[in-house]
Short mmCIF file of C-alpha atoms in Angstrom, two decimals:
data_model
loop_
_atom_site.label_atom_id
_atom_site.label_comp_id
_atom_site.label_asym_id
_atom_site.label_seq_id
_atom_site.Cartn_x
_atom_site.Cartn_y
_atom_site.Cartn_z
CA MET A 183 0.00 0.00 0.00
CA SER A 184 1.29 3.43 -0.88
CA LEU A 185 2.21 5.78 1.91
CA ILE A 186 0.77 9.28 2.12
CA ARG A 187 2.79 12.46 2.13
CA LEU A 188 1.18 15.53 3.62
CA ILE A 189 2.29 18.68 1.86
CA PHE A 190 0.87 21.94 3.13
CA SER A 191 -0.19 24.49 0.52
CA ALA A 192 -1.36 27.93 1.59
CA LEU A 193 -4.26 28.40 -0.79
CA LEU A 194 -6.20 25.13 -0.65
CA ALA A 195 -9.79 25.31 0.56
CA ALA A 196 -10.98 23.54 3.69
CA SER A 197 -12.68 20.24 3.09
CA ALA A 198 -14.19 19.70 6.54
CA SER A 199 -14.94 21.87 9.55
CA PHE A 200 -17.11 22.05 12.62
CA THR A 201 -18.48 24.80 14.84
CA LEU A 202 -17.06 25.59 18.26
CA PRO A 203 -18.37 27.67 21.16
CA GLN A 204 -19.02 31.38 20.56
CA ALA A 205 -16.94 33.79 22.68
CA HIS A 206 -18.78 36.24 24.95
CA ALA A 207 -16.13 38.74 26.10
CA GLU A 208 -17.76 41.43 28.26
CA GLU A 209 -17.41 44.97 26.94
CA LYS A 210 -16.07 46.80 30.00
CA LEU A 211 -14.48 49.58 27.95
CA ALA A 212 -14.91 51.00 24.49
CA LEU A 213 -13.57 48.29 22.23
CA SER A 214 -12.20 48.64 18.74
CA THR A 215 -14.29 47.40 15.84
CA SER A 216 -11.71 44.73 15.11
CA LEU A 217 -12.35 43.03 18.43
CA THR A 218 -16.09 43.57 18.75
CA ALA A 219 -17.47 43.12 15.25
CA PRO A 220 -19.68 40.00 14.99
CA ALA A 221 -17.83 37.02 13.64
CA ASP A 222 -18.63 33.44 12.88
CA PRO A 223 -17.72 30.90 15.56
CA LEU A 224 -14.22 29.48 15.53
CA THR A 225 -13.90 26.59 13.13
CA LEU A 226 -11.24 23.98 12.83
CA SER A 227 -10.22 21.81 9.94
CA THR A 228 -7.23 19.55 9.72
CA ALA A 229 -7.97 19.21 6.01
CA ARG A 230 -7.44 22.90 5.29
CA ASN A 231 -4.12 23.73 3.63
CA ILE A 232 -3.17 20.07 3.34
CA LYS A 233 -2.62 18.39 0.02
CA LEU A 234 -2.48 14.60 -0.13
CA GLU A 235 0.11 13.15 -2.46
CA LEU A 236 1.27 9.56 -2.90
CA ILE A 237 4.90 8.91 -2.08
CA PRO A 238 6.73 7.03 -4.84
CA GLU A 239 7.91 3.54 -3.96
CA ASP A 240 11.54 4.69 -4.03
CA ASP A 241 10.82 7.24 -1.30
CA LYS A 242 9.37 4.78 1.19
CA ALA A 243 12.74 4.19 2.80
CA MET A 244 13.33 7.91 3.33
CA GLY A 245 12.48 8.03 7.00
CA ASP A 246 14.94 10.86 7.53
CA LEU A 247 14.37 14.29 5.97
CA TRP A 248 18.09 14.91 5.48
CA THR A 249 18.24 11.87 3.17
CA ARG A 250 15.37 13.26 1.12
CA ILE A 251 17.03 16.68 0.89
CA ARG A 252 20.39 15.20 -0.15
CA GLY A 253 18.63 13.35 -2.95
CA GLY A 254 17.43 16.64 -4.41
CA PHE A 255 20.75 18.50 -4.49
CA ALA A 256 21.24 19.75 -8.04
CA MET A 257 23.25 22.98 -7.96
CA ARG A 258 26.68 22.84 -9.55
CA ASP A 259 29.82 23.31 -7.46
CA LEU A 260 31.77 26.54 -7.73
CA ASP A 261 35.54 26.74 -7.88
CA SER A 262 35.85 29.17 -5.00
CA PRO A 263 38.01 29.16 -1.85
CA LEU A 264 35.15 30.94 -0.10
CA ILE A 265 33.24 27.66 0.15
CA ALA A 266 35.99 26.07 2.25
CA ASN A 267 36.16 29.18 4.43
CA HIS A 268 32.46 28.94 5.27
CA GLU A 269 32.74 25.19 5.83
CA LYS A 270 35.44 25.87 8.41
CA TRP A 271 33.30 28.54 10.05
CA TYR A 272 30.36 26.18 10.58
CA ALA A 273 32.55 23.20 11.47
CA SER A 274 34.19 25.22 14.24
CA ARG A 275 30.78 26.09 15.74
CA PRO A 276 28.93 22.82 16.41
CA ASP A 277 26.69 24.45 19.02
CA TYR A 278 25.57 27.06 16.50
CA VAL A 279 24.79 24.36 13.93
CA ALA A 280 22.88 22.37 16.55
CA ARG A 281 20.71 25.36 17.48
CA MET A 282 20.07 26.14 13.84
CA THR A 283 19.03 22.60 12.91
CA ASP A 284 16.90 22.32 16.04
CA ARG A 285 14.91 25.36 14.91
CA ALA A 286 14.79 24.03 11.33
CA ARG A 287 13.03 20.80 12.36
CA ARG A 288 9.70 22.65 12.66
CA TYR A 289 9.74 24.16 9.19
CA LEU A 290 12.04 22.14 6.94
CA TYR A 291 9.57 19.43 5.91
CA TYR A 292 7.08 22.01 4.68
CA ILE A 293 9.73 24.07 2.89
CA THR A 294 11.24 20.97 1.26
CA GLY A 295 7.83 19.93 -0.05
CA GLU A 296 7.23 23.36 -1.56
CA VAL A 297 10.70 23.40 -3.13
CA GLU A 298 10.09 19.97 -4.68
CA ARG A 299 6.63 20.97 -5.89
CA ARG A 300 8.21 23.79 -7.88
CA GLY A 301 10.95 21.55 -9.28
CA MET A 302 13.70 23.54 -7.58
CA PRO A 303 17.01 22.10 -6.33
CA SER A 304 16.73 21.17 -2.67
CA GLU A 305 19.62 23.51 -1.79
CA ILE A 306 16.96 26.24 -1.87
CA ALA A 307 15.29 24.66 1.18
CA LEU A 308 18.50 25.39 3.11
CA LEU A 309 18.52 29.10 2.25
CA PRO A 310 16.96 30.18 5.60
CA MET A 311 20.09 28.77 7.26
CA ILE A 312 22.14 31.60 5.80
CA GLU A 313 19.33 34.17 5.90
CA SER A 314 18.23 33.81 9.52
CA ALA A 315 19.63 30.54 10.91
CA PHE A 316 15.94 29.47 10.83
CA ASN A 317 15.11 31.96 13.57
CA PRO A 318 11.52 33.14 12.95
CA GLY A 319 12.14 36.18 15.13
CA ALA A 320 15.14 37.45 13.17
CA TYR A 321 14.83 41.23 12.67
CA SER A 322 17.34 43.68 11.21
CA THR A 323 18.16 47.37 11.09
CA SER A 324 16.68 47.58 7.61
CA ARG A 325 13.49 46.03 9.03
CA ALA A 326 13.91 42.64 7.38
CA SER A 327 11.97 40.01 9.28
CA GLY A 328 11.29 36.27 9.47
CA ILE A 329 13.19 33.19 8.37
CA TRP A 330 13.36 34.50 4.78
CA GLN A 331 14.24 38.06 5.84
CA PHE A 332 11.75 40.11 3.84
CA ILE A 333 11.60 43.87 4.31
CA PRO A 334 8.12 45.48 4.45
CA SER A 335 7.83 46.56 0.81
CA THR A 336 8.87 43.17 -0.54
CA GLY A 337 6.52 41.38 1.79
CA LYS A 338 3.60 43.49 0.58
CA HIS A 339 4.63 42.91 -3.04
CA PHE A 340 4.31 39.17 -2.44
CA GLY A 341 1.02 39.37 -0.55
CA MET A 342 2.22 39.37 3.07
CA GLN A 343 -0.17 41.44 5.14
CA GLN A 344 1.48 43.68 7.76
CA ASN A 345 -0.27 45.71 10.43
CA TRP A 346 -0.27 46.41 14.16
CA TRP A 347 -1.59 42.94 14.94
CA TYR A 348 0.14 40.73 12.41
CA ASP A 349 3.24 40.54 10.22
CA GLY A 350 2.94 38.06 7.37
CA ARG A 351 6.70 38.18 6.75
CA ARG A 352 7.04 36.00 9.84
CA ASP A 353 4.22 33.68 8.77
CA VAL A 354 6.06 30.47 7.90
CA VAL A 355 3.68 29.42 5.12
CA SER A 356 3.11 32.86 3.60
CA ALA A 357 6.78 33.90 3.64
CA THR A 358 7.96 30.56 2.27
CA ASN A 359 5.57 30.76 -0.65
CA GLY A 360 6.56 34.37 -1.32
CA ALA A 361 10.29 33.61 -1.19
CA LEU A 362 10.01 30.64 -3.52
CA ASP A 363 7.79 32.53 -5.94
CA TYR A 364 10.36 35.32 -6.07
CA LEU A 365 13.28 32.93 -6.50
CA GLN A 366 11.46 31.19 -9.36
CA LYS A 367 10.87 34.57 -11.00
CA LEU A 368 14.57 35.38 -10.71
CA HIS A 369 15.58 31.99 -12.11
CA ASP A 370 13.28 32.52 -15.08
CA MET A 371 14.84 35.96 -15.56
CA PHE A 372 18.54 35.01 -15.32
CA GLY A 373 18.54 31.36 -16.37
CA ASP A 374 20.64 29.84 -13.57
CA TRP A 375 20.48 29.52 -9.81
CA GLU A 376 23.77 31.28 -9.03
CA LEU A 377 22.55 34.49 -10.67
CA ALA A 378 19.05 34.05 -9.24
CA LEU A 379 20.50 33.83 -5.72
CA ALA A 380 22.78 36.79 -6.36
CA ALA A 381 19.73 38.80 -7.41
CA TYR A 382 17.80 37.60 -4.36
CA ASN A 383 20.60 38.96 -2.19
CA TRP A 384 21.78 42.00 -4.16
CA GLY A 385 18.73 42.91 -6.24
CA GLU A 386 17.74 41.99 -9.77
CA GLY A 387 18.46 45.50 -11.03
CA ALA A 388 21.97 45.39 -9.60
CA VAL A 389 22.71 42.07 -11.29
CA GLN A 390 21.34 43.33 -14.60
CA ARG A 391 23.54 46.42 -14.43
CA ALA A 392 26.60 44.31 -13.58
CA GLN A 393 25.88 42.11 -16.58
CA ALA A 394 25.45 45.16 -18.82
CA ARG A 395 28.87 46.47 -17.73
CA ASN A 396 30.49 43.13 -18.56
CA ARG A 397 28.78 42.91 -21.94
CA LYS A 398 30.03 46.39 -22.78
CA ARG A 399 33.57 45.21 -22.05
CA GLY A 400 33.18 41.90 -23.85
CA LEU A 401 33.36 39.92 -20.60
CA PRO A 402 31.30 36.88 -19.49
CA VAL A 403 28.08 37.59 -17.58
CA ASN A 404 27.94 34.51 -15.34
CA TYR A 405 28.00 34.68 -11.52
CA THR A 406 31.75 34.27 -11.04
CA SER A 407 32.57 36.90 -13.68
CA LEU A 408 30.46 39.74 -12.29
CA ARG A 409 31.81 42.40 -9.98
CA MET A 410 29.63 42.45 -6.88
CA PRO A 411 29.68 43.36 -3.16
CA ASP A 412 31.47 41.05 -0.75
CA GLU A 413 28.20 39.92 0.80
CA THR A 414 26.83 38.77 -2.55
CA ARG A 415 30.18 37.25 -3.53
CA ASN A 416 29.96 35.13 -0.36
CA TYR A 417 26.24 34.39 -0.60
CA VAL A 418 26.26 31.40 -2.96
CA PRO A 419 29.51 29.93 -1.53
CA LYS A 420 27.96 30.08 1.92
CA LEU A 421 24.90 28.16 0.72
CA LEU A 422 27.12 25.59 -1.01
CA ALA A 423 29.15 25.22 2.19
CA VAL A 424 25.94 24.43 4.08
CA LYS A 425 25.01 21.96 1.34
CA ASN A 426 28.37 20.19 1.69
CA ILE A 427 27.97 19.95 5.45
CA ILE A 428 24.46 18.50 5.11
CA SER A 429 25.77 16.06 2.47
CA ASN A 430 28.47 14.66 4.77
CA PRO A 431 28.38 16.13 8.28
CA ALA A 432 30.84 13.55 9.61
CA ALA A 433 33.52 14.88 7.26
CA PHE A 434 33.32 18.16 9.17
CA GLY A 435 33.14 16.62 12.63
CA LEU A 436 29.45 17.45 12.99
CA VAL A 437 26.39 15.41 13.90
CA LEU A 438 23.00 16.53 12.57
CA GLN A 439 19.87 16.15 14.64
CA ASP A 440 17.53 13.60 13.06
CA ILE A 441 14.50 15.19 11.40
CA PRO A 442 11.69 12.78 10.44
CA ASN A 443 10.49 12.83 6.85
CA ALA A 444 6.98 13.65 8.04
CA PRO A 445 4.89 16.78 8.60
CA TYR A 446 5.70 18.66 11.79
CA PHE A 447 2.63 20.89 11.82
CA ALA A 448 -0.97 21.04 10.65
CA ALA A 449 -2.82 24.19 9.63
CA ILE A 450 -5.99 24.83 11.61
CA SER A 451 -8.53 27.23 10.12
CA THR A 452 -10.02 29.84 12.42
CA ALA A 453 -13.01 32.14 12.04
CA LYS A 454 -12.91 33.94 15.38
CA HIS A 455 -10.47 35.88 17.53
CA ILE A 456 -8.65 33.91 20.24
CA ASP A 457 -5.96 34.65 22.81
CA VAL A 458 -2.53 33.34 21.87
CA LYS A 459 -2.02 32.08 25.40
CA LEU A 460 -5.36 30.27 25.37
CA ALA A 461 -4.66 28.66 22.00
CA ALA A 462 -1.36 27.33 23.35
CA GLN A 463 -3.06 26.03 26.49
CA LEU A 464 -5.81 24.29 24.54
CA ALA A 465 -3.18 22.59 22.39
CA ASP A 466 -1.21 21.65 25.52
CA ILE A 467 2.00 23.20 24.21
CA SER A 468 4.29 25.87 25.59
CA MET A 469 4.08 29.51 24.56
CA GLU A 470 7.57 29.11 23.11
CA GLU A 471 6.42 26.28 20.84
CA PHE A 472 3.24 28.09 19.81
CA THR A 473 5.00 31.34 18.94
CA ALA A 474 7.71 29.44 17.06
CA LEU A 475 5.01 28.00 14.80
CA ASN A 476 2.94 31.19 14.75
CA PRO A 477 5.49 34.02 14.98
CA ALA A 478 3.50 36.44 12.80
CA HIS A 479 1.22 37.62 15.60
CA ASN A 480 2.45 40.84 17.22
CA ARG A 481 -0.12 40.93 20.03
CA PRO A 482 -1.52 38.45 22.54
CA VAL A 483 -4.70 38.13 20.48
CA ILE A 484 -4.98 36.32 17.14
CA LEU A 485 -7.29 38.39 14.98
CA GLN A 486 -9.21 36.28 12.49
CA ASP A 487 -9.20 39.25 10.11
CA ASN A 488 -5.44 38.88 9.64
CA SER A 489 -4.84 35.16 9.56
CA ASP A 490 -7.42 32.44 9.09
CA VAL A 491 -5.10 29.64 10.18
CA ILE A 492 -2.86 28.74 13.07
CA LEU A 493 -0.18 26.06 12.96
CA LEU A 494 -0.05 23.30 15.57
CA PRO A 495 2.18 20.24 15.99
CA MET A 496 0.61 17.26 14.26
CA ASP A 497 0.34 15.31 17.49
CA LYS A 498 -1.52 18.17 19.21
CA VAL A 499 -4.33 18.75 16.72
CA GLU A 500 -6.74 16.30 18.37
CA THR A 501 -5.86 17.68 21.81
CA PHE A 502 -6.64 21.21 20.65
CA ARG A 503 -9.89 20.13 19.03
CA ALA A 504 -11.15 18.25 22.08
CA ASN A 505 -10.19 21.00 24.54
CA LEU A 506 -11.70 23.71 22.37
CA GLU A 507 -14.98 21.83 22.00
CA ALA A 508 -15.20 21.55 25.78
CA TYR A 509 -14.19 25.17 26.44
CA ASP A 510 -17.17 27.31 27.50
CA LYS A 511 -15.45 30.56 28.51
CA PRO A 512 -14.58 33.66 26.48
CA LEU A 513 -11.89 33.10 23.88
CA VAL A 514 -10.56 36.64 24.20
CA SER A 515 -9.37 38.31 27.42
CA TRP A 516 -7.97 41.48 25.87
CA GLN A 517 -9.64 44.66 24.66
CA ALA A 518 -8.59 47.69 22.66
CA TYR A 519 -8.72 50.97 24.57
CA GLN A 520 -8.30 54.52 23.31
CA PRO A 521 -6.77 56.82 25.96
CA LYS A 522 -8.58 60.03 26.76
CA LYS A 523 -6.89 63.40 26.61
CA GLY A 524 -4.29 63.75 29.34
CA GLU A 525 -4.16 60.04 30.29
CA ARG A 526 -0.64 58.71 30.80
CA LEU A 527 0.85 55.24 30.76
CA ASP A 528 1.79 55.38 34.43
CA HIS A 529 -1.86 56.08 35.25
CA LEU A 530 -3.36 53.56 32.84
CA ALA A 531 -1.13 50.60 33.71
CA PRO A 532 -2.29 50.16 37.35
CA ARG A 533 -5.88 50.59 36.24
CA PHE A 534 -5.61 47.43 34.18
CA GLY A 535 -3.44 45.50 36.60
CA LEU A 536 -0.25 45.91 34.58
CA SER A 537 3.13 47.43 35.22
CA VAL A 538 4.11 50.26 32.90
CA GLU A 539 6.80 48.05 31.37
CA LYS A 540 4.32 45.27 30.59
CA LEU A 541 1.85 47.74 29.09
CA LYS A 542 4.60 49.07 26.83
CA SER A 543 5.81 45.59 25.91
CA VAL A 544 2.46 44.20 24.83
CA ASN A 545 1.78 47.33 22.76
CA GLY A 546 5.21 47.49 21.15
CA LEU A 547 6.04 50.88 22.67
CA SER A 548 9.60 52.11 23.08
CA GLY A 549 11.09 53.09 26.43
CA ARG A 550 10.10 56.76 26.40
CA ALA A 551 6.96 56.50 24.30
CA GLN A 552 3.88 58.45 25.38
CA VAL A 553 0.26 57.85 24.43
CA SER A 554 -1.80 60.29 22.43
CA THR A 555 -5.52 60.87 22.08
CA GLY A 556 -6.99 58.42 19.59
CA GLN A 557 -4.13 55.93 19.92
CA THR A 558 -5.21 52.33 20.46
CA LEU A 559 -3.79 50.30 23.34
CA LEU A 560 -4.36 46.64 24.08
CA VAL A 561 -5.29 46.02 27.73
CA PRO A 562 -6.74 43.09 29.71
CA ILE A 563 -10.54 42.93 29.94
CA ASN A 564 -10.54 41.64 33.49
CA GLY A 565 -7.85 44.02 34.71
CA GLU A 566 -5.77 41.19 36.14
CA GLU A 567 -2.02 41.18 35.72
CA ALA A 568 -0.55 38.56 33.43
CA GLU A 569 0.96 35.57 35.16
CA THR A 570 4.47 35.71 33.75
CA GLU A 571 6.87 38.07 32.06
CA SER A 572 7.43 35.47 29.34
CA GLU A 573 3.84 35.81 28.19
CA PHE A 574 4.62 39.35 27.08
CA ALA A 575 8.11 38.61 25.85
CA ALA A 576 6.75 36.03 23.41
CA PHE A 577 4.94 38.66 21.39
CA ASN A 578 8.06 40.74 20.92
CA MET A 579 10.44 37.86 20.26
CA HIS A 580 11.26 39.31 16.85
CA LEU A 581 12.62 42.46 18.49
CA SER A 582 15.34 40.71 20.43
CA PRO A 583 18.92 40.91 19.14
CA ILE A 584 20.28 37.66 17.80
CA ALA A 585 23.93 37.54 18.71
CA GLU A 586 25.05 34.19 17.40
CA GLU A 587 27.25 35.19 14.47
CA ARG A 588 29.78 37.84 15.49
CA THR A 589 31.93 37.80 12.37
CA ARG A 590 31.67 38.51 8.67
CA THR A 591 33.73 36.99 5.88
CA LEU A 592 35.06 39.13 3.03
CA SER A 593 37.19 38.46 -0.01
CA HIS A 594 39.94 40.82 -1.16
CA THR A 595 41.89 40.80 -4.41
CA VAL A 596 45.44 41.97 -3.79
CA ARG A 597 46.48 45.04 -5.76
CA LYS A 598 49.97 45.99 -6.87
CA GLY A 599 51.96 47.45 -3.98
CA GLU A 600 49.76 46.02 -1.21
CA THR A 601 51.29 44.06 1.66
CA LEU A 602 49.94 41.91 4.45
CA ALA A 603 50.39 44.83 6.82
CA SER A 604 48.54 47.34 4.64
CA ILE A 605 45.66 44.94 4.01
CA ALA A 606 45.41 44.10 7.71
CA ARG A 607 45.25 47.81 8.56
CA ARG A 608 42.59 48.45 5.94
CA TYR A 609 40.28 45.79 7.32
CA ARG A 610 41.26 46.27 10.97
CA VAL A 611 42.39 42.69 11.49
CA SER A 612 45.66 41.34 12.78
CA ILE A 613 48.39 40.18 10.42
CA ALA A 614 48.41 36.83 12.23
CA SER A 615 44.69 36.37 11.58
CA LEU A 616 45.15 37.29 7.93
CA LYS A 617 47.95 34.73 7.58
CA ASN A 618 46.04 31.97 9.37
CA ARG A 619 42.90 32.45 7.28
CA ASN A 620 44.90 32.13 4.08
CA GLY A 621 47.02 29.04 4.57
CA HIS A 622 49.72 30.65 6.75
CA ILE A 623 51.03 32.74 3.87
CA ARG A 624 54.11 34.91 4.42
CA GLN A 625 53.58 37.40 1.61
CA VAL A 626 51.04 38.35 -1.03
CA LYS A 627 51.16 39.09 -4.73
CA ALA A 628 48.95 41.12 -7.04
CA GLY A 629 45.85 39.25 -8.21
CA GLN A 630 45.82 36.89 -5.24
CA THR A 631 42.44 36.47 -3.48
CA LEU A 632 42.48 36.64 0.31
CA THR A 633 39.82 35.69 2.81
CA ILE A 634 39.29 38.20 5.60
CA VAL A 635 37.22 37.52 8.71
CA GLN A 636 36.18 40.64 10.60
CA SER A 637 34.34 41.12 13.86
CA ALA A 638 30.78 42.00 12.91
CA VAL A 639 29.28 45.38 13.71
CA ARG A 640 26.70 44.89 16.46
CA THR A 641 23.27 45.16 14.92
CA LYS A 642 20.74 47.45 16.56
CA TYR A 643 17.09 46.54 16.39
CA SER A 644 14.05 48.74 15.94
CA ARG A 645 10.43 47.93 16.61
CA PRO A 646 7.85 47.45 13.88
CA GLY A 647 6.46 50.80 12.87
CA LYS A 648 9.61 52.65 13.89
CA LEU A 649 11.54 53.61 10.77
CA ALA A 650 15.04 52.19 10.80
CA LYS A 651 17.99 53.74 9.00
CA ARG A 652 18.94 51.68 5.99
CA GLY A 653 22.69 51.80 6.34
CA GLN A 654 24.23 48.49 7.27
CA ASN A 655 23.02 45.34 5.61
CA LYS A 656 19.63 43.96 6.51
CA LYS A 657 21.00 40.65 7.77
CA TYR A 658 19.93 39.96 11.34
CA ALA A 659 23.45 39.65 12.73
CA SER A 660 25.89 39.86 9.88
CA GLY A 661 26.86 43.52 9.85
CA LYS A 662 27.40 43.27 6.10
CA ALA A 663 27.20 46.47 4.13
CA ALA A 664 25.24 45.59 1.02
CA LYS A 665 21.46 45.89 1.09
CA ARG A 666 19.04 43.39 -0.39
CA VAL A 667 16.63 44.53 -3.02
CA HIS A 668 13.80 42.04 -3.47
CA VAL A 669 11.30 43.56 -5.92
CA ALA A 670 11.28 44.65 -9.53
CA TYR A 671 12.76 48.02 -10.47
CA ASN A 672 15.45 47.52 -7.84
CA LYS A 673 13.08 48.29 -4.96
CA ARG A 674 12.48 46.06 -2.00
#
């Protein structure tokens, strides 16, 4: 008998659903329309967003997802010393690799299925490893967010809704589909994956201009022949280094966590608002697990208007369904409140049983922010203080700095007259480090390519809605200088 593979697809209609208890949250204060407008009862369907597909006989033995991914590798190797440099970087940081693959276990099955469905090489499924280390809360100075690191304009271009309540760039399903759609567009435009990835990182307009310059000079227009920023020059080699490590982790002294070749999550359709904390409790999972699967929600309430599905671990769907059917209390314990003229945070917070810091945290307010007339704040309906600090921290997880990678790797072509000392001074590294990173060389010659590893500039993080300066690169912790441009006309 054939096995069944569950592949989640964001636009499939629900095939079965049932009605659950209506919420009756008391209106103690003036509530916003978004929380008080009549809505249909919450519905649940494990069939929504799930496509059934028969697994070929040859795939039956693929109990491990890594084996399946290795079987789909199709990108050509590049003759670049940068690949070995990145292999060494990962190999020397087994704890970093372990954290990254632990996060990946939630999302990688879904991403792999979508990559295969589009006929892409499975290396593309590993791209979030170099974009965000599979951290759904990754957030950069240029306001790039989520495992695929979209900035706001690109997210909107690919249909990712973004507002005070919800950020679709952090929605695992929505962002994955948007990223793969864009990568396919770039591949169709440039004809190979190296150039498509360069355009994904650098911008399609930038790649086109680089090709035009080479054509004008009678030079090749392939990836290795184009002049590009160091970040983009390292982008494909870094992905190929990750591919090589996944292909043979033992060769690099690493052990990969087993990831089953089976769905990790199911998509549950919703038609009513519900507290994030309550949804996690009904599924009998931690807030950390729930927000890792549903990182797009900025507030402690899931608004049905923004997202009609939540993701739950496969083994918790029945638990959630049974507990929700039996639940006879309000599904929402928060309300929207508009401060009156002259009201201050330090006066409002005690009124609703919150500290000022918690009130700011749940509303995404900066340290010195003040409220203004007409501004909407989210406050508890019952006026009781939340049980734990972590409940509030979960909603702002994407604002936290991610300080795992403290270095950046550059390549430098030696010019006539340059020495080890002058190059070391230019990049603010030691001569010893420069020698060690380049095979313990004693001198350099013109035309030679050197690898330089710098300490990364510490990335500062801004909150959603607060405009960030677009200076350093958007990467969540890379400190690289080039900016990604993700949409047509060189805008992102």
